[in-house]
Amino acid sequence: MTKVLIATEKPFSKSAVEAIRKVTETAGYELALLEKYTEKKQLLDAVADADALIVRSDKVDADVVDAAKRLKIVVRAGAGFDNLDLKACTAHQVVAMNTPGQNANSVAELVFGLLVFGVRNFYNGTSGSELKGKKLGILAFGNVGRNVARIAKGFGMDIYAYDAFCPAEAIEQAGVHAVSSQEEMFDICDIVSLHIPATAETRQSINHDLVGRMKKGGILINTARKEVVDEAGLIRLMEERTDLMYITDIKPDADAEFAEKFAGRYFATPKKMGAQTAEANSNAGIAAANQIVGFLEQGITKFQLNK
Ligand code: 3PG
């Protein structure tokens, strides 16, 4: 019997797991669950007899692929796939996919939850400020960025975006000002929201000099990946510039140092919360399950990452 394993260190909602079960059982597959695991060994053991794997930010490296002798497909239920070793997947003839867009609204809504919290001084009782009229920079303009723009319009924000891979016309068509570089965005905007993937090009690209271009009172918000921020550079900058605020949904490695040095202008969620809604879990989980069935039954390779 075909076995699908959901391996999630950070579990899906119960309703999402049930929805995935419905899809897989309808296809005649067995569904196994490994949640909140703490050791890599648990994952290595669990994948041993899995034909298909659904993960979130769980690391699927060469060891995992090697231990999964029957594995034919792994689907990252979400957008960013920096946790998948695509070369190892290809070497083992495992198809790797993601589910782009499925959790984008959830992440975008969190951006505004965190921003209101930030501009109201983390609800400490003092007078803060409003988002209305503020210049918001969106880097970059993918599924999450577009949802951020949509919601920002409701707040009455002045919206700018930069995306190295999206033409300026497409950004303008969405009713957003297109800027010609990251530098220009940091020069212009009061708030910059990061939505870039972690790649060789973007790693540590949000650095001292770039963020240092922001005007007084600038806010950097990161719901993307911790790896894109040069933490040492940002710490140095926030020491020099006591007006800047950093809000992040991904705890930096130097979280304790940020928290100690920048009380009142630094906040990190205890656990990445962007995609933690029942809706996002269901959307991404069901999409992952359907993509597995589509691939195993009909060879459909839409959303394959290692072509
Ligand atoms: C994504 O890349 O889809 C988001 O960062 C969500 O990640 P998560 O599934 O680990 O919460």
CSV table of C-alpha atoms in Angstrom, one decimal, residues 6-151:
chain,number,residue,atom,x,y,z
A,6,ILE,CA,3.3,13.9,7.1
A,7,ALA,CA,6.5,14.9,8.9
A,8,THR,CA,6.0,18.3,10.6
A,9,GLU,CA,8.2,19.5,13.5
A,10,LYS,CA,5.6,22.3,13.7
A,11,PRO,CA,2.3,20.5,13.2
A,12,PHE,CA,-0.6,21.4,11.0
A,13,SER,CA,-3.9,22.2,12.6
A,14,LYS,CA,-6.0,19.0,13.3
A,15,SER,CA,-8.5,20.0,10.7
A,16,ALA,CA,-5.8,20.3,8.1
A,17,VAL,CA,-4.5,16.8,8.9
A,18,GLU,CA,-8.0,15.4,8.6
A,19,ALA,CA,-8.4,17.1,5.2
A,20,ILE,CA,-5.1,15.6,4.0
A,21,ARG,CA,-6.2,12.2,5.3
A,22,LYS,CA,-9.4,12.5,3.3
A,23,VAL,CA,-7.5,13.1,0.1
A,24,THR,CA,-4.9,10.4,0.7
A,25,GLU,CA,-7.4,7.7,1.9
A,26,THR,CA,-9.7,8.5,-1.0
A,27,ALA,CA,-6.8,7.6,-3.2
A,28,GLY,CA,-6.4,4.3,-1.3
A,29,TYR,CA,-3.2,5.4,0.5
A,30,GLU,CA,-2.1,5.0,4.0
A,31,LEU,CA,-1.3,8.2,6.0
A,32,ALA,CA,1.3,8.3,8.7
A,33,LEU,CA,2.0,11.2,11.0
A,34,LEU,CA,5.3,12.3,12.6
A,35,GLU,CA,4.7,15.5,14.6
A,36,LYS,CA,6.8,17.6,17.0
A,37,TYR,CA,9.8,15.4,16.5
A,38,THR,CA,13.0,16.6,18.2
A,39,GLU,CA,15.7,14.4,16.8
A,40,LYS,CA,16.7,13.9,13.1
A,41,LYS,CA,16.8,10.1,13.9
A,42,GLN,CA,13.0,10.1,14.3
A,43,LEU,CA,12.6,11.6,10.9
A,44,LEU,CA,15.1,9.1,9.4
A,45,ASP,CA,13.2,6.2,10.9
A,46,ALA,CA,9.8,7.5,9.9
A,47,VAL,CA,10.7,8.0,6.2
A,48,ALA,CA,12.1,4.5,5.8
A,49,ASP,CA,8.9,3.0,4.2
A,50,ALA,CA,7.3,6.2,2.9
A,51,ASP,CA,6.4,6.6,-0.8
A,52,ALA,CA,5.5,10.2,-0.4
A,53,LEU,CA,6.4,12.9,2.1
A,54,ILE,CA,4.7,16.1,3.1
A,55,VAL,CA,6.8,18.6,5.1
A,56,ARG,CA,6.8,22.2,6.2
A,57,SER,CA,10.2,23.8,7.1
A,58,ASP,CA,11.5,20.4,8.0
A,59,LYS,CA,14.9,19.8,6.6
A,60,VAL,CA,14.9,17.2,3.8
A,61,ASP,CA,18.6,16.7,3.3
A,62,ALA,CA,20.7,14.0,1.6
A,63,ASP,CA,20.5,11.8,4.8
A,64,VAL,CA,16.7,11.9,4.8
A,65,VAL,CA,16.4,11.2,1.1
A,66,ASP,CA,19.0,8.4,1.5
A,67,ALA,CA,17.0,6.8,4.4
A,68,ALA,CA,13.8,7.0,2.4
A,69,LYS,CA,14.4,4.1,0.0
A,70,ARG,CA,10.8,4.0,-1.4
A,71,LEU,CA,10.4,7.8,-1.6
A,72,LYS,CA,9.1,9.0,-5.0
A,73,ILE,CA,7.9,12.5,-4.1
A,74,VAL,CA,8.4,15.1,-1.4
A,75,VAL,CA,6.1,18.1,-1.2
A,76,ARG,CA,7.0,21.2,0.9
A,77,ALA,CA,3.5,22.4,2.0
A,78,GLY,CA,4.4,26.0,1.6
A,79,ALA,CA,6.3,28.4,-0.5
A,80,GLY,CA,10.0,28.6,0.5
A,81,PHE,CA,11.9,25.4,-0.3
A,82,ASP,CA,15.3,26.3,1.0
A,83,ASN,CA,14.8,23.3,3.4
A,84,LEU,CA,14.8,20.8,0.5
A,85,ASP,CA,18.1,19.5,-0.9
A,86,LEU,CA,17.0,19.4,-4.5
A,87,LYS,CA,20.3,17.9,-5.7
A,88,ALA,CA,19.9,15.0,-3.4
A,89,CYS,CA,16.3,14.6,-4.5
A,90,THR,CA,17.3,14.5,-8.1
A,91,ALA,CA,20.1,12.1,-7.4
A,92,HIS,CA,17.6,9.7,-5.8
A,93,GLN,CA,15.0,10.3,-8.5
A,94,VAL,CA,12.7,11.9,-6.0
A,95,VAL,CA,10.4,14.6,-7.3
A,96,ALA,CA,10.3,17.7,-5.1
A,97,MET,CA,7.5,20.2,-5.2
A,98,ASN,CA,6.1,23.2,-3.2
A,99,THR,CA,2.6,24.6,-3.0
A,100,PRO,CA,3.1,28.3,-4.0
A,101,GLY,CA,0.5,30.8,-2.8
A,102,GLN,CA,-1.4,28.5,-0.5
A,103,ASN,CA,-0.3,30.2,2.7
A,104,ALA,CA,0.3,33.6,1.3
A,105,ASN,CA,-2.7,35.4,2.8
A,106,SER,CA,-1.9,34.0,6.2
A,107,VAL,CA,1.7,35.4,6.1
A,108,ALA,CA,0.4,38.7,4.8
A,109,GLU,CA,-2.2,39.1,7.5
A,110,LEU,CA,0.5,38.5,10.1
A,111,VAL,CA,2.6,41.3,8.7
A,112,PHE,CA,-0.1,43.8,9.7
A,113,GLY,CA,-0.7,42.1,13.1
A,114,LEU,CA,3.0,42.7,13.8
A,115,LEU,CA,3.1,46.1,12.3
A,116,VAL,CA,0.2,47.5,14.3
A,117,PHE,CA,1.8,46.0,17.4
A,118,GLY,CA,5.1,47.7,16.5
A,119,VAL,CA,3.8,51.2,15.6
A,120,ARG,CA,1.7,51.1,18.9
A,121,ASN,CA,4.9,50.6,20.9
A,122,PHE,CA,4.1,46.9,21.6
A,123,TYR,CA,1.0,48.0,23.5
A,124,ASN,CA,3.0,49.5,26.3
A,125,GLY,CA,0.4,52.3,27.0
A,126,THR,CA,2.3,55.1,25.3
A,127,SER,CA,1.1,57.0,22.1
A,128,GLY,CA,2.3,55.3,19.0
A,129,SER,CA,1.5,56.0,15.4
A,130,GLU,CA,-0.8,54.9,12.5
A,131,LEU,CA,-0.1,53.0,9.4
A,132,LYS,CA,-2.3,55.2,7.3
A,133,GLY,CA,-0.2,57.5,5.0
A,134,LYS,CA,3.0,55.7,5.7
A,135,LYS,CA,5.2,54.5,2.9
A,136,LEU,CA,5.4,50.7,2.8
A,137,GLY,CA,8.1,49.0,0.8
A,138,ILE,CA,7.5,45.4,-0.3
A,139,LEU,CA,10.5,43.3,-1.2
A,140,ALA,CA,9.6,41.2,-3.3
A,141,PHE,CA,6.3,41.1,-5.2
A,142,GLY,CA,5.4,37.4,-5.2
A,143,ASN,CA,2.3,35.8,-3.7
A,144,VAL,CA,2.9,37.1,-0.2
A,145,GLY,CA,4.0,40.5,-1.4
A,146,ARG,CA,0.9,40.9,-3.5
A,147,ASN,CA,-1.3,40.0,-0.5
A,148,VAL,CA,0.6,42.5,1.6
A,149,ALA,CA,-0.1,45.2,-1.0
A,150,ARG,CA,-3.8,44.3,-1.1
A,151,ILE,CA,-4.2,44.6,2.7
